[in-house]
Amino acid sequence: MLLLGFVGAALCAGEWLSHPATRTIGPPPKDFSAREVRIDTAPAGHVAGWFAPGQRGRGAVLLLHGVRADRTQMLGRARFLNREGYAALLIDLPAHGQSTGDRITFGAREAAGVKAALEFLRRESPGERIAVIGVSLGAAATVLALPSPAPDAVVLESIYPTIEDAVTNRLTTVLGPAGAVLAGPLLWQLPLRAGVSTDDLRPIERIARLGAPALIASGAQDRHTTWAETERLFNAAAGPKEIWRVEGAGHVDLHAYGPGAYERQVLGFLAKYLRSEG
């Protein structure tokens, strides 16, 4: 009976983790001057989002939320970036919000949404330098996408190095040492439920090929993506690169945790790579 209960718990957890997190989002808030967009993705899907134009020569930023969230998670970032003149595109990643998708795949299929959104942003902001700010799932999808041409800069927040690390950390945080035992059965379900393997979900093995200056940030107290894992990712990344340790923060929205510090750090980084001279 104990074994059956264990297997049942693993199956239920696997279904919940990969089940789409779709919901109606609707139009942007009245105090955020943006329009609704729908961007086609291969082979027959789309991602939904909001696009706010910026000032010429200031740059454009794609904003990507975390797992089981949607574009509204990135609204605070979009607001301050747009105030500084950056164009901002916020999307719902595949299988989230109002975007299509039958399974959450922890960055593998979500990467197609990243590529399509970057192509859209380049069309809507011709001649502008492009950055990506990705949180957790959004960061992983950016690295796994290896978009070409590469963005001019990326901000990767709370990004996991491998799916094995991500699942084991989350389960042990909730269940203690028993969580490590449950990690294996959950990971075994990936090919069946999501059509991807653990080999497809290893950002640490692709980050050196990203081809973009990177700011890698994480909370010092993050138990989902530990600081040691963040340092591993930073060491694996090619330069130019910066690392930012947010003292006191766990696996939280780093902008909401400390808006002033976040905005200074990110704006300073983006200004190096996105602002046109003169």
C-alpha positions as CSV (number, residue, x, y, z in Angstrom):
1,M,0.0,0.0,0.0
2,L,2.8,2.4,0.8
3,L,4.4,1.7,-2.6
4,L,1.1,2.3,-4.4
5,G,0.6,5.6,-2.5
6,F,4.1,6.7,-3.4
7,V,3.5,5.9,-7.1
8,G,0.1,7.6,-7.0
9,A,1.7,10.7,-5.5
10,A,4.4,10.8,-8.1
11,L,1.9,10.5,-10.9
12,C,-0.4,13.2,-9.5
13,A,2.6,15.5,-9.0
14,G,3.8,14.9,-12.6
15,E,0.3,15.7,-14.0
16,W,0.1,18.9,-12.0
17,L,3.6,20.2,-12.8
18,S,3.2,19.7,-16.6
19,H,-0.5,20.6,-16.9
20,P,-1.0,23.9,-18.8
21,A,-1.4,27.0,-16.7
22,T,-3.7,28.8,-19.1
23,R,-6.1,31.6,-18.1
24,T,-7.7,34.7,-19.6
25,I,-5.5,37.8,-19.1
26,G,-7.3,40.5,-21.2
27,P,-6.2,43.9,-22.1
28,P,-3.3,45.8,-20.5
29,P,-4.0,48.1,-17.5
30,K,-5.2,51.6,-18.4
31,D,-2.1,53.1,-16.9
32,F,0.2,51.0,-19.1
33,S,0.3,52.3,-22.7
34,A,0.5,49.0,-24.6
35,R,-1.5,47.0,-27.1
36,E,-2.5,43.3,-27.2
37,V,-0.5,41.2,-29.6
38,R,-0.7,37.6,-30.9
39,I,2.4,36.1,-32.3
40,D,2.3,32.9,-34.4
41,T,4.7,30.0,-33.4
42,A,5.5,26.8,-35.3
43,P,3.8,24.6,-36.2
44,A,0.3,26.0,-35.5
45,G,0.3,27.8,-32.2
46,H,0.7,31.3,-30.9
47,V,1.8,33.3,-27.9
48,A,-0.2,36.2,-26.6
49,G,1.2,39.4,-25.0
50,W,1.3,43.1,-24.7
51,F,3.6,45.5,-26.6
52,A,4.5,49.0,-25.5
53,P,6.6,51.0,-28.0
54,G,9.6,52.9,-26.7
55,Q,11.7,55.9,-27.7
56,R,13.9,55.7,-30.8
57,G,17.5,54.6,-30.0
58,R,16.7,53.5,-26.4
59,G,16.4,49.7,-27.1
60,A,13.7,47.1,-26.7
61,V,13.2,44.4,-24.0
62,L,11.4,41.0,-24.1
63,L,10.1,40.1,-20.7
64,L,9.5,36.4,-19.7
65,H,7.7,35.2,-16.6
66,G,8.3,32.1,-14.4
67,V,6.5,28.7,-14.3
68,R,2.7,28.7,-13.9
69,A,2.7,32.5,-14.0
70,D,1.9,34.8,-17.0
71,R,2.8,38.2,-18.5
72,T,1.3,40.1,-15.5
73,Q,4.3,38.9,-13.4
74,M,6.5,41.1,-15.5
75,L,4.3,44.2,-15.5
76,G,6.3,46.0,-12.8
77,R,9.5,45.6,-14.8
78,A,7.8,46.7,-18.1
79,R,6.5,49.8,-16.4
80,F,9.9,51.1,-15.2
81,L,11.6,50.0,-18.5
82,N,9.0,51.8,-20.6
83,R,9.4,55.0,-18.4
84,E,13.1,54.9,-19.3
85,G,12.2,54.8,-23.0
86,Y,12.6,51.1,-23.7
87,A,10.1,49.3,-25.8
88,A,8.7,46.4,-23.8
89,L,7.1,43.1,-25.0
90,L,5.5,40.9,-22.3
91,I,4.3,37.5,-23.5
92,D,2.6,34.4,-21.9
93,L,5.0,31.6,-22.6
94,P,3.5,28.5,-24.4
95,A,1.0,26.6,-22.2
96,H,0.6,29.7,-20.0
97,G,-1.8,32.5,-19.8
98,Q,-3.6,33.0,-23.2
99,S,-0.9,31.2,-25.2
100,T,-1.4,27.8,-26.8
101,G,0.3,24.6,-25.6
102,D,-0.7,21.3,-24.2
103,R,2.1,20.8,-21.7
104,I,4.5,22.8,-19.6
105,T,8.0,21.6,-20.7
106,F,10.2,23.6,-18.3
107,G,11.9,25.6,-21.1
108,A,12.1,23.1,-24.0
109,R,9.0,24.0,-26.1
110,E,8.7,27.4,-24.4
111,A,11.9,28.2,-26.4
112,A,9.8,28.4,-29.6
113,G,7.8,31.2,-28.0
114,V,11.0,33.1,-27.1
115,K,12.3,32.9,-30.7
116,A,9.0,34.0,-32.2
117,A,8.7,36.9,-29.7
118,L,12.2,38.1,-30.5
119,E,11.4,38.1,-34.2
120,F,8.3,40.1,-33.5
121,L,10.2,42.6,-31.4
122,R,12.8,43.1,-34.1
123,R,10.1,43.8,-36.7
124,E,8.3,46.2,-34.4
125,S,11.5,48.0,-33.2
126,P,13.7,48.1,-36.4
127,G,17.2,49.0,-35.7
128,E,16.9,48.8,-32.0
129,R,19.2,46.8,-29.8
130,I,17.3,43.9,-28.1
131,A,17.5,42.5,-24.5
132,V,15.7,39.7,-22.8
133,I,14.8,39.6,-19.1
134,G,13.8,36.1,-18.1
135,V,12.7,34.8,-14.6
136,S,13.2,31.1,-13.7
137,L,11.3,29.3,-16.5
138,G,11.7,32.4,-18.8
139,A,15.4,32.5,-18.2
140,A,15.8,28.7,-18.9
141,A,13.7,29.0,-22.1
142,T,15.9,31.9,-23.3
143,V,19.1,29.8,-22.8
144,L,17.6,26.7,-24.3
145,A,16.4,28.6,-27.3
146,L,19.9,29.8,-28.3
147,P,18.2,32.4,-30.5
148,S,19.9,33.6,-33.6
149,P,20.8,36.3,-34.0
150,A,21.6,36.5,-30.3
151,P,20.1,39.3,-28.2
152,D,22.4,42.2,-27.4
153,A,22.0,41.5,-23.6
154,V,20.2,39.1,-21.3
155,V,19.2,39.2,-17.6
156,L,18.7,35.7,-16.3
157,E,17.0,35.5,-12.9
158,S,16.8,32.4,-10.7
159,I,17.7,30.1,-13.6
160,Y,18.1,26.4,-12.8
161,P,21.3,24.7,-14.1
162,T,19.6,21.3,-14.8
163,I,16.1,20.0,-14.4
164,E,17.4,17.4,-12.0
165,D,18.6,20.2,-9.7
166,A,15.4,22.1,-10.1
167,V,13.1,19.2,-9.2
168,T,15.2,17.8,-6.4
169,N,15.6,21.2,-4.7
170,R,11.9,21.9,-4.8
171,L,10.9,18.6,-3.5
172,T,13.4,18.5,-0.7
173,T,12.4,22.0,0.3
174,V,8.8,20.8,0.8
175,L,9.3,17.2,1.9
176,G,12.8,17.1,3.3
177,P,15.2,14.2,2.4
178,A,12.2,12.1,1.2
179,G,11.8,14.6,-1.7
180,A,15.0,13.4,-3.3
181,V,13.5,9.9,-3.5
182,L,10.4,11.3,-5.3
183,A,12.5,13.3,-7.8
184,G,13.4,10.2,-9.8
185,P,9.8,9.1,-10.6
186,L,8.9,12.6,-11.5
187,L,11.7,13.0,-13.9
188,W,11.0,9.6,-15.5
189,Q,7.6,11.0,-16.5
190,L,9.0,13.9,-18.6
191,P,9.2,12.0,-21.9
192,L,5.7,10.6,-21.5
193,R,3.9,13.7,-20.3
194,A,5.9,16.5,-22.0
195,G,7.7,14.8,-24.8
196,V,11.1,16.0,-23.6
197,S,14.0,14.4,-21.8
198,T,16.2,15.5,-19.0
199,D,19.0,16.0,-21.6
200,D,16.8,18.7,-23.2
201,L,16.7,20.7,-20.0
202,R,20.2,21.5,-19.1
203,P,20.8,25.3,-19.5
204,I,24.3,25.0,-17.9
205,E,25.4,23.0,-21.0
206,R,24.1,25.7,-23.4
207,I,24.8,29.0,-21.7
208,A,28.3,29.3,-23.1
209,R,26.8,29.4,-26.6
210,L,24.2,32.0,-25.9
211,G,26.3,34.7,-27.4
212,A,25.0,37.6,-25.4
213,P,26.4,39.7,-22.5
214,A,24.6,38.2,-19.4
215,L,23.6,39.5,-16.0
216,I,22.9,36.4,-13.8
217,A,20.9,37.1,-10.6
218,S,19.6,35.1,-7.8
219,G,18.5,35.4,-4.2
220,A,21.2,34.5,-1.6
221,Q,18.6,32.5,0.3
222,D,17.0,30.8,-2.7
223,R,16.4,27.1,-2.0
224,H,15.0,26.3,-5.4
225,T,18.1,27.6,-7.3
226,T,20.9,27.7,-4.7
227,W,23.6,30.3,-4.8
228,A,26.1,27.6,-5.5
229,E,24.1,26.6,-8.6
230,T,24.0,30.3,-9.7
231,E,27.8,30.4,-9.4
232,R,28.1,27.3,-11.5
233,L,26.0,28.9,-14.2
234,F,28.0,32.1,-14.1
235,N,31.2,30.2,-14.4
236,A,29.9,28.3,-17.4
237,A,28.8,31.4,-19.2
238,A,31.0,33.2,-21.7
239,G,31.8,36.8,-21.2
240,P,31.0,39.6,-20.9
241,K,29.0,38.6,-17.8
242,E,28.0,39.9,-14.4
243,I,26.6,38.2,-11.3
244,W,24.3,39.8,-8.8
245,R,23.6,38.2,-5.4
246,V,20.4,39.6,-3.8
247,E,21.0,39.4,-0.1
248,G,18.1,38.1,1.9
249,A,16.0,37.0,-1.1
250,G,14.7,33.5,-1.6
251,H,13.1,32.2,-4.8
252,V,10.9,35.3,-5.2
253,D,10.2,38.1,-7.6
254,L,13.5,40.0,-7.3
255,H,12.0,43.3,-8.6
256,A,9.1,43.1,-6.1
257,Y,11.6,42.2,-3.3
258,G,13.7,45.3,-3.8
259,P,12.5,47.6,-6.6
260,G,15.1,50.4,-6.1
261,A,18.1,48.1,-6.1
262,Y,16.7,46.0,-8.9
263,E,16.1,48.9,-11.2
264,R,19.5,50.4,-10.6
265,Q,21.2,47.1,-11.3
266,V,19.2,46.2,-14.4
267,L,19.2,49.7,-15.9
268,G,22.9,50.1,-15.4
269,F,23.5,46.8,-17.1
270,L,21.1,47.4,-20.0
271,A,22.6,50.9,-20.6
272,K,25.9,49.3,-21.4
273,Y,24.6,47.2,-24.3
274,L,21.3,48.7,-25.6
275,R,21.7,52.5,-25.6
276,S,22.8,53.9,-29.0
277,E,25.6,56.3,-28.8
278,G,24.6,60.0,-29.2
